[in-house]
Structures are given as structure tokens and as C-alpha cells.
């Protein structure tokens, strides 16, 4: 009989919804498990196979844990603000609010059809004023603590999307991660969150969380801690001075020039008249370059001198000051000391512009007079370095730093690659920034009692290089709350990563109105126990959420140090080698497959594609095999329908009292229980499904078993299949005669240890070191018993007959080695 998936899935989805099976009792925390998926962006493309691959298997893990007795909280919401809805509005004229709410309605229905056990009472959407009010409240708290500030800065600008991008949103080739347009630089007033104040703690916290090592390494590299020294170079003929950070103070005696970032304020002060024209031209020539392009190691080195000189603090030598695009105003001090003898980039630059190259560290085995053909960057002996001559260079890193401090020429310093989080966006569909700009009072925060500052509906979305909100007179023009002078609201909206930096807290009580979230629940349920989402968020969402969590802890709202204790990444499902996206036209709609095969078959097929963290390229060629498996399972349970009315299974059986068929099946069931348990725990869905397929093939002689053992086997099969194919699992559980729902009254069977013990093992037989056969022997057989079986094997005899046996080696339960001549 063909499995009637449409009828069965509708039946169980209605049952789960009517009974509120997945409504979590949040007051029960003794065995709590907060399982969260990165929430969905409600785009017009709805759910595609990539979303299914994220949410379906992750839900199977949560169901598995629920069956094992955990009080699982698994909510779902919508990351509803952002560029795609606004760009869609520009293209079609449909308002972002309207398209987003319509998409949410459709996606909610699709998510329910997957059969995920989301607690729909906890649903939230970030575009609701009741949610983004608390983004604004969070901004105000950061501002009050000096962690939100506005300044003019060179920023990444996407000409197509007409908005600022954070460094993390610019790809390695200098293009916008969303639309692929070449990103340019602009100087604009922008809002920043001071994530750099938490750099050290963000590094330390990585040691306390169970995350993929690759993701932790990406965050460590992004934060980029460097320990070194800050040295002060005075300016010849000026009271100004340049502070330079270096991780190699041992090379200070080799400085032959100093480089300033072209945007550095000292450039205007120090450039001499004769150099002003070429300095101005050079600055203009690099304006469009992104930081990624400027710091590329393969890009040709460019720069110009400014006519001024710095004085090296360690030897009093005057060295020329240059500007070059590889020096960044946003990194370190915006100044770089150049040591061409011992730095590859400086060597290339000095060679190109005929600047001096001085050797101050001698390579072992080389002569001081040998000419440098490339920068020497390893440890050697100090030369041309005053009182430090003759010492090893690695020892002098500390010695010269201490000497700088003693002479007040510098100090020990820790530097970070991490920049402050740029949160301003010159777009409409986002959270308005709660600041009023007054000509008299300056920046004035909106009173917390006046939150939310609501996003107006009537807005002109046309791109014009300014924020759309600036063109809405009713919104932008206000009175200053302090002096009542005519003032203007801030026209920008917040980066949507602000929305997702604390959303995990809000799920626990999404309509709570007294505070940003209900601390009576977050105190008990945070951190999230299992967080599942894409690895592409390593240096954006996952870093920002850790920062905001620590800030909320510091103002007394969180009790834990980290938001997500354990993190799993799903792989990416591609189509023809490219990530699925509506803009690429390669989205595979799952609806066609769920209509023809059902949600469970589609979920199983996606999980069976390969390791969950690997993903893969989409192909529907194997789905018929998964469909056959589901139909065979259903046929099996139809054949033994109501078996529990005929016999009651025992909890465990004495193996020596079972027939050979019963013993074989009993052991296979328990071995599969153990394997499925172990594999699901590790998110190894493909191997868990393979184990169930293998078990199904081993049940051919189930008719030869007693009725009660048949019931024992079938109940356990239904429970094992339930997290992977929840509708099928529920139906099978009911078919054998159970009156309750598996997910209403969860249970999981533990394997009988006696059933895990093998009676026989396979022994590899080698002749002269080559595998010639495999024989099955009783476990722990002695040598003579194994030898008798080995020398009856035709494959072994083929390679030993007529030859002299020199030696035989037997390793119990593993291998039998024969050496012949």
C-alpha cells in the first residue's frame, strides 16, 4: 500500500497544533534545552531548499532531544528589516512593510508544512514597533555608556544599493556581498558601536564555548590581537609628533622612512608647499579604493613624500615622511614605521622608490656586508643597533620595549585589528536611530518614554545618495526636547545586525512590554544551548551578538558571559555550483517535491545527501530511493497493525532463550538503537538514516519471531524514525496500537547492552601481506579453531596450495597472517 503522505501529514500537523504539543512550559527548567536556529529573512523567494536544509535536520535534532526527555524550547521568527524588501519596493512600487508581512504569512505556512516543532506562541518579527523599540532603547544605553558615537569617517559605499557597508560586508574582491557592485569610499558622518572596548573579552570568551574551531579561528583573526610597542617620533622643525605601533621594536634601528595614512590630519599640517600638489593628486587617486584593495599584498605599492621629516627616537636620525594607501587611518595610529631590511612590504616599497634599506638583524651564517636581496624577517643577531648589538633579536623585542619606556620614547602596547561596528545605513527599511540633532544642543537622545520612534509608512524610496527618511518632512522635522528649537531627527536607520544581536532573549516572552526582555526567564534559560546557522556569519552576526550580550550583562540584564553555548553550522545547498538566490535565478522550490513525495520524504532526502555541515550541489535523482524506504516502512507497520493488541513486549530479552532469527533481529535492533542515538547526538543524520535502512533490510524474517518480540522491534523502529520523519513516526507508533502521540508523551529507548555483544567477528586473512579473504569466526576463537576455518576457504587455498608455509600469525578477533614460499 502506498504511503498516503498528504493525508497523514495533514492529520498530524492538525493534531500537534490543536493540542499545542510544542508549547514549551518555560517554568520547568530542570531539564531545559534552548534550541535556536538563525531566523529567516522573509524575502519574496519564500522558502527554498537551502532553508529546508537548515531548518528540517536541525528540527530533527531538537525532536530527538525532546524524545529523550528534554524540555525543548524551539522558537522561530523573522529577520524582517533589510535591503531586499526596500530594493523590491523601488523596483515594483510595493511597500516593504506590505511585501514583508505578506511573505511572513506565506513562510509561516511553509514552515508548518515542514512539520517543525516551533513554539508558535513565541513568534516574533523585527519590523514590529514592539520589537524595534528595544533596538532604540539598546542604542540609548550604549550611548550613555560612551559606546555609541558619531564621527566623520571614510566608509564603504555601495553605489547600487546607495548605502554604507560594514567592513564585514565587503567581499575580498572589493565588491558588495549582496549585489556584487564594486564598493567605493566616501567620507560621511556615521554612527558606530564601540565593540573594540570588548576586544580582549571577546577573545577570551572563545575558550569557554563549544563552537567549531574554524569559526573561533575566524573570530580570533578578525579581532587580530597584536602585542608590541608604541614608539613616538618627533617631527623635525615642528611641535607635532607621530605615534607608531609595531610588533617588531627589535627593528627600530632599521627605520629609514615613516608612512602616514593619506587621510591622517597631520598630512595637512606637515606637507611642505612644494609637495602639496602631488600630495593632493595622490589623495584624489586613491579615494575610490576600499580598505581591502588598499591593503592587498598583490597590489602595486604607491605613495608620495610630503617633504617633512620624522626623528627616530632610538638613534636621533631624520627619516622622510611619506603617505601611502596601505597605511589606514582606522588601524592602529594611522602611522607606520618602515623597516625595509626586515619587512617584505617595506622592502618592495623602498626598492621601487629608491629609499635606503638598512640591515639591523643579521641572518645566521651570513656576513654583515652581504647585500640584502629580500627582507630578512626571521630571528638573528642584532647589528647596527647601538647597545643592543650582538644580542638575539627575539630577546630584544622585550629589551627595547623596556628601554623605550625608561627613556619615555614609547610604551608597551596591545593593538587589535578589530574596528568599531559601523551601524548607520542610509536606507528606509530599518530601525530609526533615536537621536535628534539640534543646532543649539547638538546630539540629543530621544526620551525613553517616547520610544519607539516609529518608521513612517509614507516615504519616497528613490535612491538619491541620502537617507529616504530625510525626505519625509513630517518625520525629520521636530523640536529639540531640551530647548524647543527647530531640530531634525537622525535620518539614518540601524544595521539589521543590531536586530539579531539580542533576539534570542526576546523569544522567551516576545510581547513583554516592561523591559527589553523578561529577565525572570532569561536568567533561567540563557545561554542558548544549541544554536544552528551558517558559517558565513562568523565575523558579523556571531561576533556582534557576543558583544551585545556582554554589554547587557554589564548593565545587569544578563547573568551569563556568552549567548550561544554550542554552535553548529549547516552546509550550503548549491545549484549548479552557486548558492541559491532569487537574483541568480537558481532557487529550487521545495513545494513541488513535498506535493509529490511529502515533507518527511523531502526532509529525509536532504539529510541523506551527506554530512550536515558539508551541504552539496542540488540533485533530485536520489529522492525516489528515499521514497521507497518510507513506503517500505509504512508497509511493514501496516502488516503488523495493532500488534500491541495481541502481545505486550518485554523491556529486554534473555538472548540465550531466543531462536536464531529472534537473536539476530534482537541484536540488530539494539545495535541500531545505539548507533542512531550516537549519530543523532552529533548531527550525523545521513548515517542515522543509513542505519535505519540497514535495519529494515534485516527484518525480513520478522515473521519468524514471537508476537511480543515483533512488538518490541516495531515500537523501537517507530521511535527511531520519529525525529527524522516525524509524521511517519507518529503514524507508525499509532499503527502498532499505541493510543498516545510520541511527541505528546515523549520516550526514547535505551539499547540493551547484552544485545550489543557480537557472537561472531570477521577476520581478515592475509597471504604474504596481501588481503586474500575474510572469514567469520566465533568471538574470541583460539588459533586452532580459526586455522581450521581459514584453510577451508577457497580464496586462501588458491594462494597457499603447493607452497611451503613459513609462518602463521594470529591476532585474536582481527587478523590471520600467512607467509608462504
Short mmCIF file of C-alpha atoms in Angstrom, two decimals, residues 224-624:
data_model
loop_
_atom_site.label_atom_id
_atom_site.label_comp_id
_atom_site.label_asym_id
_atom_site.label_seq_id
_atom_site.Cartn_x
_atom_site.Cartn_y
_atom_site.Cartn_z
CA UNK A 224 43.52 40.38 15.39
CA UNK A 225 45.33 40.91 18.68
CA UNK A 226 48.91 42.15 18.33
CA UNK A 227 51.30 42.69 21.25
CA UNK A 228 54.08 45.19 20.64
CA UNK A 229 55.26 48.71 21.40
CA UNK A 230 54.14 52.24 20.60
CA UNK A 231 57.08 54.50 19.74
CA UNK A 232 56.95 58.32 19.50
CA UNK A 233 58.66 60.00 16.55
CA UNK A 234 59.11 63.77 16.90
CA UNK A 235 58.79 65.92 13.76
CA UNK A 236 61.78 67.92 12.59
CA UNK A 237 61.03 71.67 12.94
CA UNK A 238 57.56 71.09 14.45
CA UNK A 239 55.93 70.53 17.83
CA UNK A 240 53.87 67.71 16.32
CA UNK A 241 54.76 64.06 16.87
CA UNK A 242 53.85 60.73 15.32
CA UNK A 243 52.96 57.67 17.40
CA UNK A 244 53.71 54.37 15.67
CA UNK A 245 52.61 50.88 16.73
CA UNK A 246 54.94 47.99 15.92
CA UNK A 247 55.12 44.30 16.81
CA UNK A 248 58.85 44.44 15.97
CA UNK A 249 60.53 47.00 18.24
CA UNK A 250 63.74 45.00 17.65
CA UNK A 251 63.86 46.56 14.16
CA UNK A 252 63.51 50.22 15.26
CA UNK A 253 67.16 50.95 14.41
CA UNK A 254 66.37 49.95 10.81
CA UNK A 255 63.65 52.57 10.19
CA UNK A 256 64.51 54.53 7.02
CA UNK A 257 61.16 56.29 6.39
CA UNK A 258 57.73 56.74 8.03
CA UNK A 259 54.35 56.36 6.31
CA UNK A 260 51.13 58.23 7.21
CA UNK A 261 47.65 57.27 6.07
CA UNK A 262 46.66 59.75 3.33
CA UNK A 263 43.61 60.81 5.44
CA UNK A 264 45.69 61.48 8.56
CA UNK A 265 45.12 65.04 9.90
CA UNK A 266 48.89 65.52 10.25
CA UNK A 267 49.29 65.31 6.46
CA UNK A 268 47.70 68.75 6.02
CA UNK A 269 49.81 70.21 8.83
CA UNK A 270 53.17 68.77 7.79
CA UNK A 271 53.14 68.79 3.97
CA UNK A 272 55.53 71.42 2.64
CA UNK A 273 54.42 73.84 -0.09
CA UNK A 274 56.47 72.20 -2.85
CA UNK A 275 54.81 68.82 -2.19
CA UNK A 276 51.20 69.96 -1.70
CA UNK A 277 50.18 69.48 -5.36
CA UNK A 278 51.39 65.90 -5.67
CA UNK A 279 50.02 65.01 -2.22
CA UNK A 280 46.59 66.35 -3.23
CA UNK A 281 46.66 64.46 -6.53
CA UNK A 282 47.69 61.25 -4.78
CA UNK A 283 44.88 61.57 -2.24
CA UNK A 284 42.35 62.03 -5.03
CA UNK A 285 43.68 58.98 -6.87
CA UNK A 286 43.00 56.56 -4.00
CA UNK A 287 39.61 57.88 -2.86
CA UNK A 288 37.67 55.12 -4.58
CA UNK A 289 39.78 52.28 -3.16
CA UNK A 290 38.34 50.13 -0.36
CA UNK A 291 40.45 49.16 2.64
CA UNK A 292 40.63 45.61 1.28
CA UNK A 293 42.07 46.89 -2.01
CA UNK A 294 44.47 49.24 -0.23
CA UNK A 295 45.95 46.52 1.97
CA UNK A 296 46.14 43.82 -0.72
CA UNK A 297 49.54 42.15 -0.72
CA UNK A 298 49.47 41.71 -4.51
CA UNK A 299 48.60 45.32 -5.33
CA UNK A 300 51.41 47.52 -6.69
CA UNK A 301 52.82 49.78 -3.99
CA UNK A 302 52.10 53.52 -4.40
CA UNK A 303 52.88 56.62 -2.36
CA UNK A 304 54.45 60.10 -2.33
CA UNK A 305 56.69 62.04 0.09
CA UNK A 306 55.24 65.09 1.91
CA UNK A 307 58.53 66.98 2.33
CA UNK A 308 58.68 66.61 6.14
CA UNK A 309 60.98 64.50 8.31
CA UNK A 310 60.48 62.45 11.48
CA UNK A 311 63.18 61.82 14.08
CA UNK A 312 63.82 58.19 15.01
CA UNK A 313 63.74 58.08 18.85
CA UNK A 314 66.34 55.30 19.15
CA UNK A 315 69.17 56.96 17.16
CA UNK A 316 68.07 60.57 16.51
CA UNK A 317 68.18 60.03 12.75
CA UNK A 318 65.96 62.11 10.44
CA UNK A 319 63.83 59.97 8.10
CA UNK A 320 61.43 61.16 5.36
CA UNK A 321 57.67 61.05 5.86
CA UNK A 322 55.58 59.57 3.03
CA UNK A 323 51.91 58.90 2.52
CA UNK A 324 50.83 55.55 1.04
CA UNK A 325 47.46 53.86 0.59
CA UNK A 326 48.44 50.76 2.59
CA UNK A 327 48.52 52.87 5.79
CA UNK A 328 44.95 53.08 7.16
CA UNK A 329 43.64 55.81 9.42
CA UNK A 330 41.30 53.27 11.03
CA UNK A 331 44.04 50.85 12.06
CA UNK A 332 46.47 51.45 14.90
CA UNK A 333 47.60 55.07 14.92
CA UNK A 334 47.30 55.59 11.15
CA UNK A 335 51.12 55.74 11.00
CA UNK A 336 53.60 53.05 10.00
CA UNK A 337 57.33 52.90 10.62
CA UNK A 338 59.07 51.39 7.60
CA UNK A 339 61.91 48.88 8.05
CA UNK A 340 62.65 47.69 4.50
CA UNK A 341 65.50 45.43 5.63
CA UNK A 342 63.13 43.30 7.69
CA UNK A 343 59.61 43.70 6.29
CA UNK A 344 58.58 42.38 2.85
CA UNK A 345 56.10 45.17 2.04
CA UNK A 346 58.54 47.88 3.13
CA UNK A 347 61.33 46.20 1.10
CA UNK A 348 59.19 46.32 -2.08
CA UNK A 349 58.23 49.94 -1.42
CA UNK A 350 61.81 51.06 -0.69
CA UNK A 351 63.13 49.22 -3.75
CA UNK A 352 60.52 50.85 -6.00
CA UNK A 353 61.16 54.39 -4.69
CA UNK A 354 64.93 54.03 -4.12
CA UNK A 355 64.72 54.53 -0.36
CA UNK A 356 67.51 53.33 1.98
CA UNK A 357 67.48 49.69 3.12
CA UNK A 358 69.37 49.10 6.37
CA UNK A 359 70.25 45.73 7.84
CA UNK A 360 69.88 45.64 11.67
CA UNK A 361 69.38 41.87 12.17
CA UNK A 362 72.00 39.54 10.73
CA UNK A 363 70.89 36.16 9.45
CA UNK A 364 72.82 33.26 10.98
CA UNK A 365 75.67 32.17 8.71
CA UNK A 366 75.69 35.43 6.71
CA UNK A 367 78.18 38.34 6.70
CA UNK A 368 77.26 41.85 7.73
CA UNK A 369 78.43 43.17 4.34
CA UNK A 370 76.27 40.75 2.29
CA UNK A 371 73.69 42.71 0.28
CA UNK A 372 70.02 42.02 1.08
CA UNK A 373 68.13 40.67 -1.93
CA UNK A 374 64.92 40.34 0.08
CA UNK A 375 63.71 41.30 3.54
CA UNK A 376 65.05 39.09 6.34
CA UNK A 377 62.11 38.53 8.72
CA UNK A 378 63.36 35.72 11.00
CA UNK A 379 65.35 35.72 14.24
CA UNK A 380 69.02 36.68 14.01
CA UNK A 381 71.74 38.71 15.69
CA UNK A 382 71.33 42.44 16.29
CA UNK A 383 73.73 44.72 14.33
CA UNK A 384 73.79 48.50 13.72
CA UNK A 385 71.62 48.77 16.84
CA UNK A 386 73.73 50.61 19.41
CA UNK A 387 73.93 48.96 22.82
CA UNK A 388 71.82 46.01 21.59
CA UNK A 389 74.45 44.80 19.10
CA UNK A 390 75.31 41.12 19.47
CA UNK A 391 72.06 40.15 21.20
CA UNK A 392 69.47 37.82 19.67
CA UNK A 393 66.68 39.78 18.01
CA UNK A 394 63.82 37.87 19.69
CA UNK A 395 65.23 38.78 23.12
CA UNK A 396 65.45 42.44 22.08
CA UNK A 397 61.70 42.77 21.46
CA UNK A 398 61.20 42.93 25.23
CA UNK A 399 64.52 44.69 25.99
CA UNK A 400 63.95 47.55 23.53
CA UNK A 401 60.34 47.98 24.68
CA UNK A 402 61.55 48.38 28.29
CA UNK A 403 64.27 50.77 27.10
CA UNK A 404 61.66 52.89 25.25
CA UNK A 405 59.60 53.11 28.46
CA UNK A 406 62.66 54.06 30.55
CA UNK A 407 63.61 56.81 28.10
CA UNK A 408 59.94 57.87 27.70
CA UNK A 409 60.22 57.29 23.96
CA UNK A 410 57.34 54.83 23.95
CA UNK A 411 55.50 52.10 25.84
CA UNK A 412 54.29 48.51 25.64
CA UNK A 413 51.02 48.35 23.70
CA UNK A 414 48.36 45.85 22.65
CA UNK A 415 46.65 46.56 19.34
CA UNK A 416 43.63 44.98 17.67
CA UNK A 417 42.68 44.65 14.02
CA UNK A 418 39.01 44.84 15.04
CA UNK A 419 37.27 48.14 14.16
CA UNK A 420 34.24 49.65 15.80
CA UNK A 421 30.92 48.45 14.43
CA UNK A 422 29.53 50.89 11.89
CA UNK A 423 25.73 50.73 12.30
CA UNK A 424 24.44 53.65 10.14
CA UNK A 425 22.54 52.77 6.98
CA UNK A 426 21.24 55.37 4.53
CA UNK A 427 18.12 53.33 3.82
CA UNK A 428 14.49 53.30 4.91
CA UNK A 429 13.55 49.75 5.95
CA UNK A 430 15.27 49.54 9.32
CA UNK A 431 15.16 50.83 12.89
CA UNK A 432 15.25 54.66 13.11
CA UNK A 433 18.15 55.98 15.21
CA UNK A 434 16.72 57.64 18.36
CA UNK A 435 18.73 60.90 18.16
CA UNK A 436 17.69 64.48 17.43
CA UNK A 437 20.23 66.93 16.03
CA UNK A 438 19.76 70.41 17.49
CA UNK A 439 21.72 73.48 16.24
CA UNK A 440 21.96 74.65 19.88
CA UNK A 441 22.26 71.46 21.95
CA UNK A 442 23.98 69.13 19.47
CA UNK A 443 23.09 65.44 19.71
CA UNK A 444 20.05 64.87 21.92
CA UNK A 445 18.75 61.40 22.76
CA UNK A 446 15.03 60.74 22.36
CA UNK A 447 13.47 60.28 25.79
CA UNK A 448 12.99 56.58 26.60
CA UNK A 449 9.34 57.29 27.39
CA UNK A 450 8.86 58.48 23.80
CA UNK A 451 10.05 55.22 22.26
CA UNK A 452 9.54 53.79 19.77
CA UNK A 453 10.46 56.37 17.18
CA UNK A 454 8.19 54.79 14.59
CA UNK A 455 9.12 54.32 10.99
CA UNK A 456 6.70 56.38 8.86
CA UNK A 457 4.80 54.46 6.18
CA UNK A 458 4.67 57.27 3.61
CA UNK A 459 8.24 57.55 2.32
CA UNK A 460 9.91 58.17 -1.05
CA UNK A 461 12.27 55.23 -1.61
CA UNK A 462 14.01 56.61 -4.69
CA UNK A 463 17.76 56.30 -4.38
CA UNK A 464 19.46 59.66 -4.15
CA UNK A 465 22.57 59.22 -2.00
CA UNK A 466 20.78 60.36 1.14
CA UNK A 467 18.56 58.53 3.60
CA UNK A 468 14.93 58.32 2.38
CA UNK A 469 13.77 59.43 5.86
CA UNK A 470 15.49 62.79 5.27
CA UNK A 471 12.90 63.49 2.56
CA UNK A 472 9.93 62.90 4.87
CA UNK A 473 9.29 66.39 6.32
CA UNK A 474 6.81 65.19 8.92
CA UNK A 475 9.28 62.65 10.30
CA UNK A 476 12.52 64.58 10.05
CA UNK A 477 11.47 68.00 11.45
CA UNK A 478 10.95 68.09 15.24
CA UNK A 479 11.50 70.35 18.22
CA UNK A 480 14.57 69.81 20.36
CA UNK A 481 13.44 68.06 23.58
CA UNK A 482 15.82 70.26 25.60
CA UNK A 483 15.47 73.82 24.23
CA UNK A 484 12.41 73.51 21.92
CA UNK A 485 14.41 74.94 18.98
CA UNK A 486 13.65 73.61 15.49
CA UNK A 487 15.72 70.46 15.07
CA UNK A 488 15.95 67.34 12.92
CA UNK A 489 15.79 63.64 13.64
CA UNK A 490 18.72 61.49 12.60
CA UNK A 491 17.82 60.35 9.06
CA UNK A 492 19.66 57.00 9.12
CA UNK A 493 18.48 53.57 10.19
CA UNK A 494 20.40 50.88 12.05
CA UNK A 495 22.27 47.96 10.56
CA UNK A 496 19.92 44.96 10.71
CA UNK A 497 22.59 43.03 12.63
CA UNK A 498 21.51 45.14 15.61
CA UNK A 499 18.10 43.40 15.40
CA UNK A 500 19.68 39.95 15.61
CA UNK A 501 22.27 40.81 18.26
CA UNK A 502 19.84 40.17 21.15
CA UNK A 503 16.76 38.49 19.64
CA UNK A 504 17.43 35.18 21.41
CA UNK A 505 16.40 36.85 24.69
CA UNK A 506 13.16 38.24 23.31
CA UNK A 507 11.81 34.88 22.10
CA UNK A 508 11.22 33.79 25.70
CA UNK A 509 8.46 36.41 26.04
CA UNK A 510 8.11 38.28 22.72
CA UNK A 511 5.30 40.62 23.81
CA UNK A 512 6.87 41.67 27.11
CA UNK A 513 6.47 45.44 27.47
CA UNK A 514 8.24 46.34 30.72
CA UNK A 515 11.85 45.78 29.60
CA UNK A 516 13.91 44.80 26.57
CA UNK A 517 13.26 41.18 27.59
CA UNK A 518 11.86 39.20 30.50
CA UNK A 519 14.85 38.64 32.80
CA UNK A 520 12.83 36.25 35.01
CA UNK A 521 13.01 33.86 32.03
CA UNK A 522 16.40 34.74 30.52
CA UNK A 523 18.04 34.24 33.92
CA UNK A 524 16.91 30.60 33.76
CA UNK A 525 17.03 29.81 30.02
CA UNK A 526 20.10 31.62 28.71
CA UNK A 527 22.50 30.87 27.19
CA UNK A 528 21.07 29.17 24.10
CA UNK A 529 22.14 25.53 24.44
CA UNK A 530 22.27 24.74 20.73
CA UNK A 531 22.48 27.39 18.00
CA UNK A 532 22.35 26.37 14.34
CA UNK A 533 23.15 28.59 11.36
CA UNK A 534 25.52 29.46 8.54
CA UNK A 535 29.29 29.80 8.92
CA UNK A 536 29.14 32.97 6.77
CA UNK A 537 28.04 34.86 9.88
CA UNK A 538 31.28 34.14 11.79
CA UNK A 539 32.63 37.71 11.82
CA UNK A 540 29.31 39.55 11.67
CA UNK A 541 26.19 38.36 13.49
CA UNK A 542 28.03 35.86 15.71
CA UNK A 543 30.57 38.47 16.81
CA UNK A 544 28.05 41.30 17.26
CA UNK A 545 25.71 39.09 19.32
CA UNK A 546 28.57 38.17 21.67
CA UNK A 547 29.47 41.86 22.11
CA UNK A 548 25.89 42.97 22.83
CA UNK A 549 25.38 40.04 25.22
CA UNK A 550 28.42 41.11 27.24
CA UNK A 551 27.21 44.72 27.29
CA UNK A 552 23.76 43.63 28.50
CA UNK A 553 25.49 41.61 31.22
CA UNK A 554 27.48 44.66 32.26
CA UNK A 555 24.31 46.71 32.74
CA UNK A 556 22.77 43.93 34.82
CA UNK A 557 20.43 42.26 32.32
CA UNK A 558 22.32 39.03 31.57
CA UNK A 559 23.75 36.50 34.02
CA UNK A 560 25.92 34.62 31.53
CA UNK A 561 29.02 35.65 29.58
CA UNK A 562 28.06 34.18 26.20
CA UNK A 563 24.78 33.99 24.25
CA UNK A 564 25.31 30.66 22.43
CA UNK A 565 26.98 27.81 24.30
CA UNK A 566 27.13 25.31 21.42
CA UNK A 567 27.13 26.22 17.73
CA UNK A 568 26.60 24.01 14.69
CA UNK A 569 26.89 25.11 11.07
CA UNK A 570 24.82 23.58 8.31
CA UNK A 571 26.42 23.26 4.91
CA UNK A 572 25.24 25.19 1.87
CA UNK A 573 22.97 23.65 -0.74
CA UNK A 574 24.10 24.96 -4.09
CA UNK A 575 22.52 24.69 -7.52
CA UNK A 576 24.90 24.28 -10.46
CA UNK A 577 27.73 25.26 -8.11
CA UNK A 578 26.23 28.56 -6.92
CA UNK A 579 24.44 29.41 -3.68
CA UNK A 580 20.69 29.52 -4.22
CA UNK A 581 19.28 33.01 -4.53
CA UNK A 582 16.39 34.63 -6.35
CA UNK A 583 18.73 37.12 -8.02
CA UNK A 584 20.72 34.24 -9.58
CA UNK A 585 17.55 32.51 -10.73
CA UNK A 586 18.70 29.15 -9.36
CA UNK A 587 16.27 28.70 -6.46
CA UNK A 588 14.78 25.20 -6.17
CA UNK A 589 11.22 25.37 -4.82
CA UNK A 590 10.62 22.51 -2.36
CA UNK A 591 6.81 22.69 -2.78
CA UNK A 592 6.90 20.54 -5.92
CA UNK A 593 8.65 17.73 -4.02
CA UNK A 594 6.51 17.97 -0.89
CA UNK A 595 3.37 17.73 -3.02
CA UNK A 596 4.65 14.65 -4.87
CA UNK A 597 6.52 12.90 -2.07
CA UNK A 598 5.59 14.58 1.22
CA UNK A 599 7.53 16.63 3.77
CA UNK A 600 9.05 13.62 5.54
CA UNK A 601 10.50 12.11 2.34
CA UNK A 602 11.94 15.50 1.38
CA UNK A 603 13.41 16.05 4.85
CA UNK A 604 14.93 12.54 4.87
CA UNK A 605 16.33 13.03 1.37
CA UNK A 606 18.07 16.30 2.30
CA UNK A 607 19.54 14.70 5.42
CA UNK A 608 20.70 11.65 3.48
CA UNK A 609 22.64 13.77 0.92
CA UNK A 610 25.77 13.73 3.07
CA UNK A 611 27.27 15.20 6.26
CA UNK A 612 25.09 18.07 7.53
CA UNK A 613 27.99 20.51 7.83
CA UNK A 614 29.11 19.85 4.24
CA UNK A 615 25.96 20.56 2.20
CA UNK A 616 26.24 19.84 -1.51
CA UNK A 617 25.00 20.58 -5.00
CA UNK A 618 21.28 20.02 -5.52
CA UNK A 619 20.09 16.95 -7.41
CA UNK A 620 16.72 15.22 -7.15
CA UNK A 621 17.95 11.97 -8.69
CA UNK A 622 18.01 10.03 -5.40
CA UNK A 623 14.69 11.12 -3.91
CA UNK A 624 12.84 8.09 -5.31
#
